[in-house]
Amino acid sequence: MTPTTETMVGIGGAAESTDMVLNIGPQHPSTHGVLRLRLVLDGERITRAEPVIGYMHRGAEKLFEARDYRQIIMLANRHDWLSAFSNELGVVIAVERMLGMEVPERAVWTRTLLAELNRVLNHLMFLGSYPLELGGITPIFYAFTEREELQHVMEEVSGGRMHYMFNRVGGLKEDLPAGWTTRAREAITGVRSRMDRFDDLVLGNEIFRGRTRGVGVLTPEAVHAYGASGPIARASGVDFDLRRDEPYLAYGELADVLKVVTRREGDCLARFECLLEQTHNALDLADACLDRLAGLPAGPVNQRLPKVLKAPEGHTYAWTENPLGINGYYLVSKGEKTPYRLKLRSASYNNIQALVELLPGTLVADMVAILGSMFFVVGDIDK
């Protein structure tokens, strides 16, 4: 009888799929914000995603309660460090509304002008950094070149390059420097003349389009469910912009210039296109504000305030269309010189939650493209 030989073959985990947990971040605190993504993978495909936030949390809302109405502007200025002027606006509008205060017309138009210049500065950062994340290094140099030109005029008027601290309850810190409007118009014209670099160099690049078209599609239903806003929401067909739908500052008089940019695709490419086209429109709005300021007579840019500023007892909610989306402040006052409660609703906090829905089902290779197209600032998430 012929002897038989038995062979045992160990197949380990190859017989069935095995989930792997992958942590993306957190990076070192000195980087541009610290976000951690906890991904569960099945091979190269993401099955579950969890944004883990709070690594930069400063407790700004609690600090608001221990600062007077002049000091909280500084705290509110910093949560989205790319939209500092817009952050200030929400706070001063809320306090002015509580006081029943009317801001001088010259200050209203100057605020609108500076808010749109700040919008361009914000968008240029993402227009340059997003291609960089996908392997294209050239656009970031162009973006910073244009940012420098606009930052020069913002620094001249306010004294700050990023944290302007130019808004005050009742208006602005001071009037515009002599000849500033001419220099601002020259800067706007120069930046506009070179914006085709992004149209041609980035949108005309077939690799960029291949990495972004049809990738990370965010549905309108998900936009509403997670409270996403700004260019991200409008890229999914959600046609909502506070500047048009609930006008504040001088936007009600700029309806013929203001263009709300939307797309239907909801993918990474649509989000980039919305951001780029909105940048063009912000430059047009800034020009329109300069035209209107040129026709205004000389006058005050602020209201005289008492030495100790106290808001009357009550509550109000002031929201603005910040560069990244809706930014809201819910102010509760007990009649003291400090807020009883000041709740901050930041755009990035809601926008980033949509990653829970966007990332599952996609490949790890597409994760960077999707994450970069959400256009968030981590300080705006952690507050």
mmCIF file of C-alpha atoms in Angstrom:
data_model
loop_
_atom_site.group_PDB
_atom_site.id
_atom_site.type_symbol
_atom_site.label_atom_id
_atom_site.label_comp_id
_atom_site.label_asym_id
_atom_site.label_seq_id
_atom_site.Cartn_x
_atom_site.Cartn_y
_atom_site.Cartn_z
ATOM 1 C CA MET A 1 0.000 0.000 0.000
ATOM 2 C CA THR A 2 1.387 3.331 -1.062
ATOM 3 C CA PRO A 3 1.910 5.728 1.872
ATOM 4 C CA THR A 4 0.064 9.068 1.622
ATOM 5 C CA THR A 5 1.322 12.484 2.645
ATOM 6 C CA GLU A 6 -0.902 15.187 4.091
ATOM 7 C CA THR A 7 0.079 18.825 3.583
ATOM 8 C CA MET A 8 -1.386 21.597 5.746
ATOM 9 C CA VAL A 9 -1.579 24.968 3.985
ATOM 10 C CA GLY A 10 -2.064 28.083 6.159
ATOM 11 C CA ILE A 11 -3.912 30.791 4.285
ATOM 12 C CA GLY A 12 -4.115 33.213 7.199
ATOM 13 C CA GLY A 13 -6.222 36.315 6.538
ATOM 14 C CA ALA A 14 -6.118 35.996 2.747
ATOM 15 C CA ALA A 15 -9.372 34.034 2.680
ATOM 16 C CA GLU A 16 -11.405 37.048 3.706
ATOM 17 C CA SER A 17 -11.040 40.806 3.662
ATOM 18 C CA THR A 18 -9.408 42.353 6.701
ATOM 19 C CA ASP A 19 -10.156 45.876 7.868
ATOM 20 C CA MET A 20 -7.236 48.137 8.665
ATOM 21 C CA VAL A 21 -7.408 51.331 10.704
ATOM 22 C CA LEU A 22 -5.307 54.160 9.264
ATOM 23 C CA ASN A 23 -4.698 57.461 11.042
ATOM 24 C CA ILE A 24 -4.088 60.501 8.846
ATOM 25 C CA GLY A 25 -2.514 63.026 11.220
ATOM 26 C CA PRO A 26 -2.471 64.716 13.629
ATOM 27 C CA GLN A 27 0.497 66.670 12.358
ATOM 28 C CA HIS A 28 2.862 68.803 14.371
ATOM 29 C CA PRO A 29 1.158 71.811 16.039
ATOM 30 C CA SER A 30 3.307 74.280 14.079
ATOM 31 C CA THR A 31 1.731 73.247 10.783
ATOM 32 C CA HIS A 32 -1.298 74.930 9.196
ATOM 33 C CA GLY A 33 -3.710 73.399 11.693
ATOM 34 C CA VAL A 34 -4.008 69.920 13.166
ATOM 35 C CA LEU A 35 -6.711 67.565 11.906
ATOM 36 C CA ARG A 36 -6.812 63.812 12.401
ATOM 37 C CA LEU A 37 -8.766 61.464 10.175
ATOM 38 C CA ARG A 38 -9.429 57.965 11.441
ATOM 39 C CA LEU A 39 -10.029 55.797 8.379
ATOM 40 C CA VAL A 40 -11.112 52.165 8.258
ATOM 41 C CA LEU A 41 -9.866 50.540 5.061
ATOM 42 C CA ASP A 42 -10.781 47.433 3.144
ATOM 43 C CA GLY A 43 -7.746 47.102 0.946
ATOM 44 C CA GLU A 44 -7.394 50.443 -0.839
ATOM 45 C CA ARG A 45 -11.008 51.449 -0.297
ATOM 46 C CA ILE A 46 -12.242 53.538 2.631
ATOM 47 C CA THR A 47 -15.200 51.973 4.431
ATOM 48 C CA ARG A 48 -15.523 54.421 7.313
ATOM 49 C CA ALA A 49 -14.132 57.866 8.092
ATOM 50 C CA GLU A 50 -14.147 59.851 11.317
ATOM 51 C CA PRO A 51 -12.733 63.395 11.581
ATOM 52 C CA VAL A 52 -11.154 63.795 15.022
ATOM 53 C CA ILE A 53 -11.012 67.445 16.021
ATOM 54 C CA GLY A 54 -10.081 69.550 19.036
ATOM 55 C CA TYR A 55 -6.275 69.501 18.935
ATOM 56 C CA MET A 56 -6.176 73.314 18.586
ATOM 57 C CA HIS A 57 -9.193 74.172 20.756
ATOM 58 C CA ARG A 58 -8.595 77.473 22.604
ATOM 59 C CA GLY A 59 -11.943 77.850 24.348
ATOM 60 C CA ALA A 60 -12.648 81.109 22.526
ATOM 61 C CA GLU A 61 -16.355 81.062 23.408
ATOM 62 C CA LYS A 62 -15.532 80.908 27.115
ATOM 63 C CA LEU A 63 -12.938 83.653 26.749
ATOM 64 C CA PHE A 64 -15.610 85.868 25.142
ATOM 65 C CA GLU A 65 -17.413 85.924 28.484
ATOM 66 C CA ALA A 66 -14.395 87.449 30.244
ATOM 67 C CA ARG A 67 -13.646 90.210 27.710
ATOM 68 C CA ASP A 68 -15.518 93.433 27.043
ATOM 69 C CA TYR A 69 -17.091 94.280 23.700
ATOM 70 C CA ARG A 70 -13.947 95.958 22.404
ATOM 71 C CA GLN A 71 -11.681 93.070 23.363
ATOM 72 C CA ILE A 72 -13.782 90.243 21.926
ATOM 73 C CA ILE A 73 -13.126 91.575 18.417
ATOM 74 C CA MET A 74 -9.527 90.445 18.809
ATOM 75 C CA LEU A 75 -10.585 86.928 19.862
ATOM 76 C CA ALA A 76 -13.143 86.601 17.063
ATOM 77 C CA ASN A 77 -10.571 87.807 14.562
ATOM 78 C CA ARG A 78 -8.416 84.702 14.847
ATOM 79 C CA HIS A 79 -10.433 81.501 14.507
ATOM 80 C CA ASP A 80 -10.237 81.570 10.690
ATOM 81 C CA TRP A 81 -6.877 83.216 10.176
ATOM 82 C CA LEU A 82 -7.482 83.582 6.434
ATOM 83 C CA SER A 83 -10.735 85.538 6.932
ATOM 84 C CA ALA A 84 -9.835 87.842 9.802
ATOM 85 C CA PHE A 85 -11.706 90.922 8.593
ATOM 86 C CA SER A 86 -14.882 88.932 7.935
ATOM 87 C CA ASN A 87 -14.659 87.352 11.393
ATOM 88 C CA GLU A 88 -14.601 90.803 12.997
ATOM 89 C CA LEU A 89 -17.659 91.897 11.050
ATOM 90 C CA GLY A 90 -20.023 89.376 12.607
ATOM 91 C CA VAL A 91 -19.191 90.475 16.146
ATOM 92 C CA VAL A 92 -19.507 94.207 15.562
ATOM 93 C CA ILE A 93 -22.746 93.760 13.596
ATOM 94 C CA ALA A 94 -24.217 91.753 16.494
ATOM 95 C CA VAL A 95 -23.242 94.367 19.101
ATOM 96 C CA GLU A 96 -24.433 97.248 16.908
ATOM 97 C CA ARG A 97 -27.754 95.492 16.439
ATOM 98 C CA MET A 98 -28.146 95.126 20.206
ATOM 99 C CA LEU A 99 -27.353 98.825 20.673
ATOM 100 C CA GLY A 100 -29.641 99.904 17.829
ATOM 101 C CA MET A 101 -26.653 101.740 16.374
ATOM 102 C CA GLU A 102 -26.487 103.029 12.814
ATOM 103 C CA VAL A 103 -23.063 102.954 11.163
ATOM 104 C CA PRO A 104 -21.953 105.913 8.973
ATOM 105 C CA GLU A 105 -22.406 105.291 5.237
ATOM 106 C CA ARG A 106 -18.722 105.714 4.511
ATOM 107 C CA ALA A 107 -17.885 102.983 7.023
ATOM 108 C CA VAL A 108 -20.510 100.647 5.507
ATOM 109 C CA TRP A 109 -18.985 100.870 2.034
ATOM 110 C CA THR A 110 -15.427 100.627 3.337
ATOM 111 C CA ARG A 111 -16.340 97.520 5.333
ATOM 112 C CA THR A 112 -17.849 95.938 2.219
ATOM 113 C CA LEU A 113 -14.742 96.761 0.184
ATOM 114 C CA LEU A 114 -12.344 95.300 2.743
ATOM 115 C CA ALA A 115 -14.530 92.218 3.230
ATOM 116 C CA GLU A 116 -14.309 91.460 -0.497
ATOM 117 C CA LEU A 117 -10.546 92.015 -0.578
ATOM 118 C CA ASN A 118 -10.285 89.631 2.374
ATOM 119 C CA ARG A 119 -12.406 87.125 0.406
ATOM 120 C CA VAL A 120 -9.936 87.270 -2.486
ATOM 121 C CA LEU A 121 -7.002 86.749 -0.114
ATOM 122 C CA ASN A 122 -8.711 83.710 1.411
ATOM 123 C CA HIS A 123 -9.586 82.158 -1.941
ATOM 124 C CA LEU A 124 -6.134 82.729 -3.431
ATOM 125 C CA MET A 125 -4.614 80.615 -0.669
ATOM 126 C CA PHE A 126 -6.804 77.631 -1.562
ATOM 127 C CA LEU A 127 -6.479 78.222 -5.320
ATOM 128 C CA GLY A 128 -2.734 77.803 -4.866
ATOM 129 C CA SER A 129 -2.571 75.153 -2.154
ATOM 130 C CA TYR A 130 -5.111 72.723 -3.614
ATOM 131 C CA PRO A 131 -3.119 72.021 -6.816
ATOM 132 C CA LEU A 132 -0.027 71.701 -4.598
ATOM 133 C CA GLU A 133 -1.687 68.868 -2.678
ATOM 134 C CA LEU A 134 -2.286 67.096 -5.987
ATOM 135 C CA GLY A 135 1.335 67.486 -7.116
ATOM 136 C CA GLY A 136 1.296 70.836 -8.956
ATOM 137 C CA ILE A 137 3.771 73.217 -7.337
ATOM 138 C CA THR A 138 3.632 76.230 -9.700
ATOM 139 C CA PRO A 139 0.177 77.670 -8.779
ATOM 140 C CA ILE A 140 1.159 78.262 -5.153
ATOM 141 C CA PHE A 141 3.865 80.706 -6.238
ATOM 142 C CA TYR A 142 1.415 82.627 -8.403
ATOM 143 C CA ALA A 143 -1.134 82.644 -5.568
ATOM 144 C CA PHE A 144 1.322 84.115 -3.074
ATOM 145 C CA THR A 145 2.462 86.728 -5.592
ATOM 146 C CA GLU A 146 -1.113 87.982 -5.938
ATOM 147 C CA ARG A 147 -1.748 87.722 -2.204
ATOM 148 C CA GLU A 148 1.276 89.917 -1.486
ATOM 149 C CA GLU A 149 -0.040 92.683 -3.745
ATOM 150 C CA LEU A 150 -3.389 92.732 -1.967
ATOM 151 C CA GLN A 151 -1.865 92.288 1.465
ATOM 152 C CA HIS A 152 0.190 95.433 0.927
ATOM 153 C CA VAL A 153 -2.944 97.552 0.574
ATOM 154 C CA MET A 154 -4.659 95.776 3.487
ATOM 155 C CA GLU A 155 -1.599 96.315 5.660
ATOM 156 C CA GLU A 156 -1.426 99.994 4.686
ATOM 157 C CA VAL A 157 -5.007 100.645 5.717
ATOM 158 C CA SER A 158 -5.051 98.584 8.932
ATOM 159 C CA GLY A 159 -1.473 98.018 10.062
ATOM 160 C CA GLY A 160 -1.891 94.219 10.039
ATOM 161 C CA ARG A 161 -1.054 91.644 7.409
ATOM 162 C CA MET A 162 -3.437 88.916 8.554
ATOM 163 C CA HIS A 163 -5.147 90.046 11.761
ATOM 164 C CA TYR A 164 -6.401 93.478 10.796
ATOM 165 C CA MET A 165 -8.306 94.607 13.907
ATOM 166 C CA PHE A 166 -9.795 97.425 11.823
ATOM 167 C CA ASN A 167 -13.472 97.013 12.718
ATOM 168 C CA ARG A 168 -14.879 98.787 15.731
ATOM 169 C CA VAL A 169 -18.335 98.800 17.281
ATOM 170 C CA GLY A 170 -19.941 101.684 15.417
ATOM 171 C CA GLY A 171 -17.684 101.673 12.374
ATOM 172 C CA LEU A 172 -13.965 101.465 11.685
ATOM 173 C CA LYS A 173 -10.764 102.289 13.528
ATOM 174 C CA GLU A 174 -9.992 105.275 11.265
ATOM 175 C CA ASP A 175 -10.500 106.651 7.783
ATOM 176 C CA LEU A 176 -8.609 105.435 4.724
ATOM 177 C CA PRO A 177 -5.096 106.872 4.164
ATOM 178 C CA ALA A 178 -4.669 109.584 1.537
ATOM 179 C CA GLY A 179 -4.329 108.080 -1.936
ATOM 180 C CA TRP A 180 -5.128 104.580 -0.692
ATOM 181 C CA THR A 181 -8.128 104.056 -2.981
ATOM 182 C CA THR A 182 -5.942 104.676 -6.038
ATOM 183 C CA ARG A 183 -3.357 102.153 -4.872
ATOM 184 C CA ALA A 184 -6.091 99.652 -4.015
ATOM 185 C CA ARG A 185 -7.625 99.999 -7.479
ATOM 186 C CA GLU A 186 -4.224 99.455 -9.111
ATOM 187 C CA ALA A 187 -3.687 96.315 -7.027
ATOM 188 C CA ILE A 188 -7.135 94.956 -7.935
ATOM 189 C CA THR A 189 -6.545 95.645 -11.633
ATOM 190 C CA GLY A 190 -3.156 93.942 -11.497
ATOM 191 C CA VAL A 191 -4.477 90.832 -9.756
ATOM 192 C CA ARG A 192 -7.439 90.571 -12.129
ATOM 193 C CA SER A 193 -5.153 90.774 -15.176
ATOM 194 C CA ARG A 194 -3.211 87.725 -13.968
ATOM 195 C CA MET A 195 -6.062 85.516 -12.747
ATOM 196 C CA ASP A 196 -6.109 83.661 -16.073
ATOM 197 C CA ARG A 197 -3.071 81.793 -14.752
ATOM 198 C CA PHE A 198 -5.430 79.744 -12.620
ATOM 199 C CA ASP A 199 -7.992 79.395 -15.424
ATOM 200 C CA ASP A 200 -5.393 78.133 -17.884
ATOM 201 C CA LEU A 201 -2.682 76.560 -15.757
ATOM 202 C CA VAL A 202 -4.929 74.666 -13.329
ATOM 203 C CA LEU A 203 -8.331 74.172 -14.948
ATOM 204 C CA GLY A 204 -6.674 73.558 -18.305
ATOM 205 C CA ASN A 205 -4.478 70.801 -16.878
ATOM 206 C CA GLU A 206 -5.773 67.354 -17.829
ATOM 207 C CA ILE A 207 -4.090 65.707 -14.835
ATOM 208 C CA PHE A 208 -5.835 68.097 -12.436
ATOM 209 C CA ARG A 209 -9.170 67.507 -14.129
ATOM 210 C CA GLY A 210 -8.612 63.747 -14.095
ATOM 211 C CA ARG A 211 -7.920 63.772 -10.352
ATOM 212 C CA THR A 212 -10.956 65.929 -9.507
ATOM 213 C CA ARG A 213 -13.779 65.314 -12.002
ATOM 214 C CA GLY A 214 -16.395 62.945 -10.562
ATOM 215 C CA VAL A 215 -14.406 62.533 -7.331
ATOM 216 C CA GLY A 216 -15.932 63.257 -3.906
ATOM 217 C CA VAL A 217 -19.460 64.057 -5.053
ATOM 218 C CA LEU A 218 -21.433 65.830 -2.312
ATOM 219 C CA THR A 219 -25.192 65.692 -2.801
ATOM 220 C CA PRO A 220 -27.522 68.613 -1.986
ATOM 221 C CA GLU A 221 -29.201 66.377 0.606
ATOM 222 C CA ALA A 222 -25.867 65.893 2.395
ATOM 223 C CA VAL A 223 -25.206 69.640 2.236
ATOM 224 C CA HIS A 224 -28.470 70.325 4.074
ATOM 225 C CA ALA A 225 -27.982 67.441 6.513
ATOM 226 C CA TYR A 226 -24.549 68.600 7.655
ATOM 227 C CA GLY A 227 -25.180 72.342 7.390
ATOM 228 C CA ALA A 228 -22.416 72.873 4.836
ATOM 229 C CA SER A 229 -22.260 76.314 3.255
ATOM 230 C CA GLY A 230 -20.208 78.615 1.080
ATOM 231 C CA PRO A 231 -18.522 77.513 -2.166
ATOM 232 C CA ILE A 232 -18.761 73.867 -1.071
ATOM 233 C CA ALA A 233 -22.561 73.997 -0.845
ATOM 234 C CA ARG A 234 -22.990 76.066 -3.999
ATOM 235 C CA ALA A 235 -20.847 73.583 -5.956
ATOM 236 C CA SER A 236 -23.535 70.997 -5.175
ATOM 237 C CA GLY A 237 -26.328 73.198 -6.545
ATOM 238 C CA VAL A 238 -27.434 74.758 -3.233
ATOM 239 C CA ASP A 239 -28.059 78.316 -4.414
ATOM 240 C CA PHE A 240 -27.727 80.269 -1.164
ATOM 241 C CA ASP A 241 -25.616 83.325 -0.403
ATOM 242 C CA LEU A 242 -26.369 85.662 2.502
ATOM 243 C CA ARG A 243 -25.036 88.658 0.585
ATOM 244 C CA ARG A 244 -27.931 88.268 -1.837
ATOM 245 C CA ASP A 245 -30.585 86.459 0.209
ATOM 246 C CA GLU A 246 -30.258 88.444 3.470
ATOM 247 C CA PRO A 247 -28.211 91.497 2.477
ATOM 248 C CA TYR A 248 -26.037 93.208 5.067
ATOM 249 C CA LEU A 249 -23.498 96.036 4.769
ATOM 250 C CA ALA A 250 -23.849 97.482 1.238
ATOM 251 C CA TYR A 251 -24.615 94.234 -0.589
ATOM 252 C CA GLY A 252 -28.244 95.199 -1.120
ATOM 253 C CA GLU A 253 -27.043 97.990 -3.421
ATOM 254 C CA LEU A 254 -24.595 95.714 -5.253
ATOM 255 C CA ALA A 255 -27.165 93.256 -6.594
ATOM 256 C CA ASP A 256 -26.270 94.092 -10.190
ATOM 257 C CA VAL A 257 -22.581 93.236 -9.578
ATOM 258 C CA LEU A 258 -22.916 90.341 -7.127
ATOM 259 C CA LYS A 259 -22.950 86.958 -8.846
ATOM 260 C CA VAL A 260 -23.740 83.834 -6.846
ATOM 261 C CA VAL A 261 -21.638 81.104 -8.466
ATOM 262 C CA THR A 262 -23.126 77.600 -8.495
ATOM 263 C CA ARG A 263 -22.455 74.218 -10.078
ATOM 264 C CA ARG A 264 -24.492 71.010 -10.227
ATOM 265 C CA GLU A 265 -21.813 68.333 -10.236
ATOM 266 C CA GLY A 266 -20.856 68.591 -6.543
ATOM 267 C CA ASP A 267 -17.407 67.067 -7.138
ATOM 268 C CA CYS A 268 -13.901 68.325 -6.344
ATOM 269 C CA LEU A 269 -13.637 70.054 -9.718
ATOM 270 C CA ALA A 270 -16.923 71.910 -9.206
ATOM 271 C CA ARG A 271 -15.781 73.143 -5.794
ATOM 272 C CA PHE A 272 -12.560 74.519 -7.282
ATOM 273 C CA GLU A 273 -14.451 76.152 -10.160
ATOM 274 C CA CYS A 274 -16.836 77.850 -7.723
ATOM 275 C CA LEU A 275 -13.932 79.171 -5.683
ATOM 276 C CA LEU A 276 -12.143 80.527 -8.750
ATOM 277 C CA GLU A 277 -15.200 82.185 -10.280
ATOM 278 C CA GLN A 278 -16.157 83.669 -6.919
ATOM 279 C CA THR A 279 -12.680 85.230 -6.721
ATOM 280 C CA HIS A 280 -13.269 86.990 -10.041
ATOM 281 C CA ASN A 281 -16.596 88.308 -8.748
ATOM 282 C CA ALA A 282 -15.081 89.510 -5.457
ATOM 283 C CA LEU A 283 -12.638 91.652 -7.443
ATOM 284 C CA ASP A 284 -15.584 93.152 -9.364
ATOM 285 C CA LEU A 285 -17.401 93.892 -6.106
ATOM 286 C CA ALA A 286 -14.303 95.583 -4.680
ATOM 287 C CA ASP A 287 -14.104 97.797 -7.772
ATOM 288 C CA ALA A 288 -17.791 98.720 -7.404
ATOM 289 C CA CYS A 289 -17.196 99.686 -3.760
ATOM 290 C CA LEU A 290 -14.279 101.912 -4.762
ATOM 291 C CA ASP A 291 -16.509 103.613 -7.339
ATOM 292 C CA ARG A 292 -19.144 104.308 -4.697
ATOM 293 C CA LEU A 293 -16.599 105.553 -2.132
ATOM 294 C CA ALA A 294 -15.233 108.001 -4.708
ATOM 295 C CA GLY A 295 -18.677 109.603 -4.911
ATOM 296 C CA LEU A 296 -19.266 109.872 -1.163
ATOM 297 C CA PRO A 297 -18.538 113.136 0.648
ATOM 298 C CA ALA A 298 -15.977 113.229 3.414
ATOM 299 C CA GLY A 299 -17.454 112.224 6.731
ATOM 300 C CA PRO A 300 -17.025 110.134 9.870
ATOM 301 C CA VAL A 301 -16.286 106.397 9.738
ATOM 302 C CA ASN A 302 -17.323 105.575 13.300
ATOM 303 C CA GLN A 303 -19.625 106.509 16.143
ATOM 304 C CA ARG A 304 -18.490 108.030 19.395
ATOM 305 C CA LEU A 305 -18.746 105.399 22.132
ATOM 306 C CA PRO A 306 -18.947 105.725 25.912
ATOM 307 C CA LYS A 307 -15.873 104.884 27.954
ATOM 308 C CA VAL A 308 -17.577 101.734 29.249
ATOM 309 C CA LEU A 309 -19.638 100.057 26.537
ATOM 310 C CA LYS A 310 -22.570 97.959 27.750
ATOM 311 C CA ALA A 311 -25.052 96.172 25.490
ATOM 312 C CA PRO A 312 -28.672 96.204 26.717
ATOM 313 C CA GLU A 313 -30.184 93.011 28.052
ATOM 314 C CA GLY A 314 -31.390 90.700 25.283
ATOM 315 C CA HIS A 315 -30.100 88.441 22.557
ATOM 316 C CA THR A 316 -29.465 88.525 18.814
ATOM 317 C CA TYR A 317 -27.959 86.430 16.042
ATOM 318 C CA ALA A 318 -25.739 87.961 13.363
ATOM 319 C CA TRP A 319 -24.543 85.876 10.441
ATOM 320 C CA THR A 320 -22.372 86.797 7.508
ATOM 321 C CA GLU A 321 -21.257 85.157 4.273
ATOM 322 C CA ASN A 322 -17.609 84.542 5.135
ATOM 323 C CA PRO A 323 -15.216 83.327 2.429
ATOM 324 C CA LEU A 324 -15.576 79.706 3.594
ATOM 325 C CA GLY A 325 -19.322 79.852 4.272
ATOM 326 C CA ILE A 326 -21.804 81.002 6.878
ATOM 327 C CA ASN A 327 -20.282 82.487 10.030
ATOM 328 C CA GLY A 328 -22.711 83.262 12.836
ATOM 329 C CA TYR A 329 -22.576 84.787 16.330
ATOM 330 C CA TYR A 330 -25.361 84.273 18.851
ATOM 331 C CA LEU A 331 -24.972 87.025 21.421
ATOM 332 C CA VAL A 332 -26.744 86.987 24.801
ATOM 333 C CA SER A 333 -26.383 90.059 27.010
ATOM 334 C CA LYS A 334 -27.366 90.650 30.621
ATOM 335 C CA GLY A 335 -26.697 94.379 30.353
ATOM 336 C CA GLU A 336 -23.050 94.113 31.402
ATOM 337 C CA LYS A 337 -19.865 95.220 29.626
ATOM 338 C CA THR A 338 -19.070 91.583 28.717
ATOM 339 C CA PRO A 339 -21.251 89.089 26.836
ATOM 340 C CA TYR A 340 -23.200 86.672 29.000
ATOM 341 C CA ARG A 341 -22.823 84.181 26.142
ATOM 342 C CA LEU A 342 -21.377 84.434 22.645
ATOM 343 C CA LYS A 343 -21.795 81.291 20.581
ATOM 344 C CA LEU A 344 -19.751 81.000 17.395
ATOM 345 C CA ARG A 345 -21.070 79.047 14.406
ATOM 346 C CA SER A 346 -18.085 78.675 12.087
ATOM 347 C CA ALA A 347 -18.208 77.541 8.462
ATOM 348 C CA SER A 348 -15.371 75.009 8.589
ATOM 349 C CA TYR A 349 -16.845 73.125 11.560
ATOM 350 C CA ASN A 350 -19.956 72.148 9.600
ATOM 351 C CA ASN A 351 -18.206 71.700 6.277
ATOM 352 C CA ILE A 352 -15.678 69.187 7.609
ATOM 353 C CA GLN A 353 -18.410 66.945 9.048
ATOM 354 C CA ALA A 354 -19.445 66.078 5.508
ATOM 355 C CA LEU A 355 -16.261 63.981 5.204
ATOM 356 C CA VAL A 356 -18.126 61.279 7.136
ATOM 357 C CA GLU A 357 -20.352 60.950 4.084
ATOM 358 C CA LEU A 358 -17.872 61.811 1.327
ATOM 359 C CA LEU A 359 -14.951 59.491 2.072
ATOM 360 C CA PRO A 360 -16.556 56.033 2.539
ATOM 361 C CA GLY A 361 -16.511 54.109 -0.741
ATOM 362 C CA THR A 362 -13.629 56.106 -2.221
ATOM 363 C CA LEU A 363 -10.019 55.069 -2.722
ATOM 364 C CA VAL A 364 -7.232 56.189 -0.413
ATOM 365 C CA ALA A 365 -5.598 57.869 -3.427
ATOM 366 C CA ASP A 366 -8.648 60.124 -3.796
ATOM 367 C CA MET A 367 -8.733 61.042 -0.110
ATOM 368 C CA VAL A 368 -6.223 63.875 -0.532
ATOM 369 C CA ALA A 369 -8.160 65.316 -3.481
ATOM 370 C CA ILE A 370 -11.423 65.255 -1.499
ATOM 371 C CA LEU A 371 -9.915 66.607 1.719
ATOM 372 C CA GLY A 372 -8.216 69.505 -0.062
ATOM 373 C CA SER A 373 -11.392 70.464 -1.918
ATOM 374 C CA MET A 374 -13.324 71.032 1.325
ATOM 375 C CA PHE A 375 -11.482 74.362 1.853
ATOM 376 C CA PHE A 376 -11.326 74.519 5.652
ATOM 377 C CA VAL A 377 -9.160 76.195 8.262
ATOM 378 C CA VAL A 378 -8.539 74.045 11.327
ATOM 379 C CA GLY A 379 -8.746 76.970 13.746
ATOM 380 C CA ASP A 380 -12.226 77.587 12.341
ATOM 381 C CA ILE A 381 -13.134 74.005 13.331
ATOM 382 C CA ASP A 382 -11.590 73.909 16.792
ATOM 383 C CA LYS A 383 -12.267 77.547 17.777
#
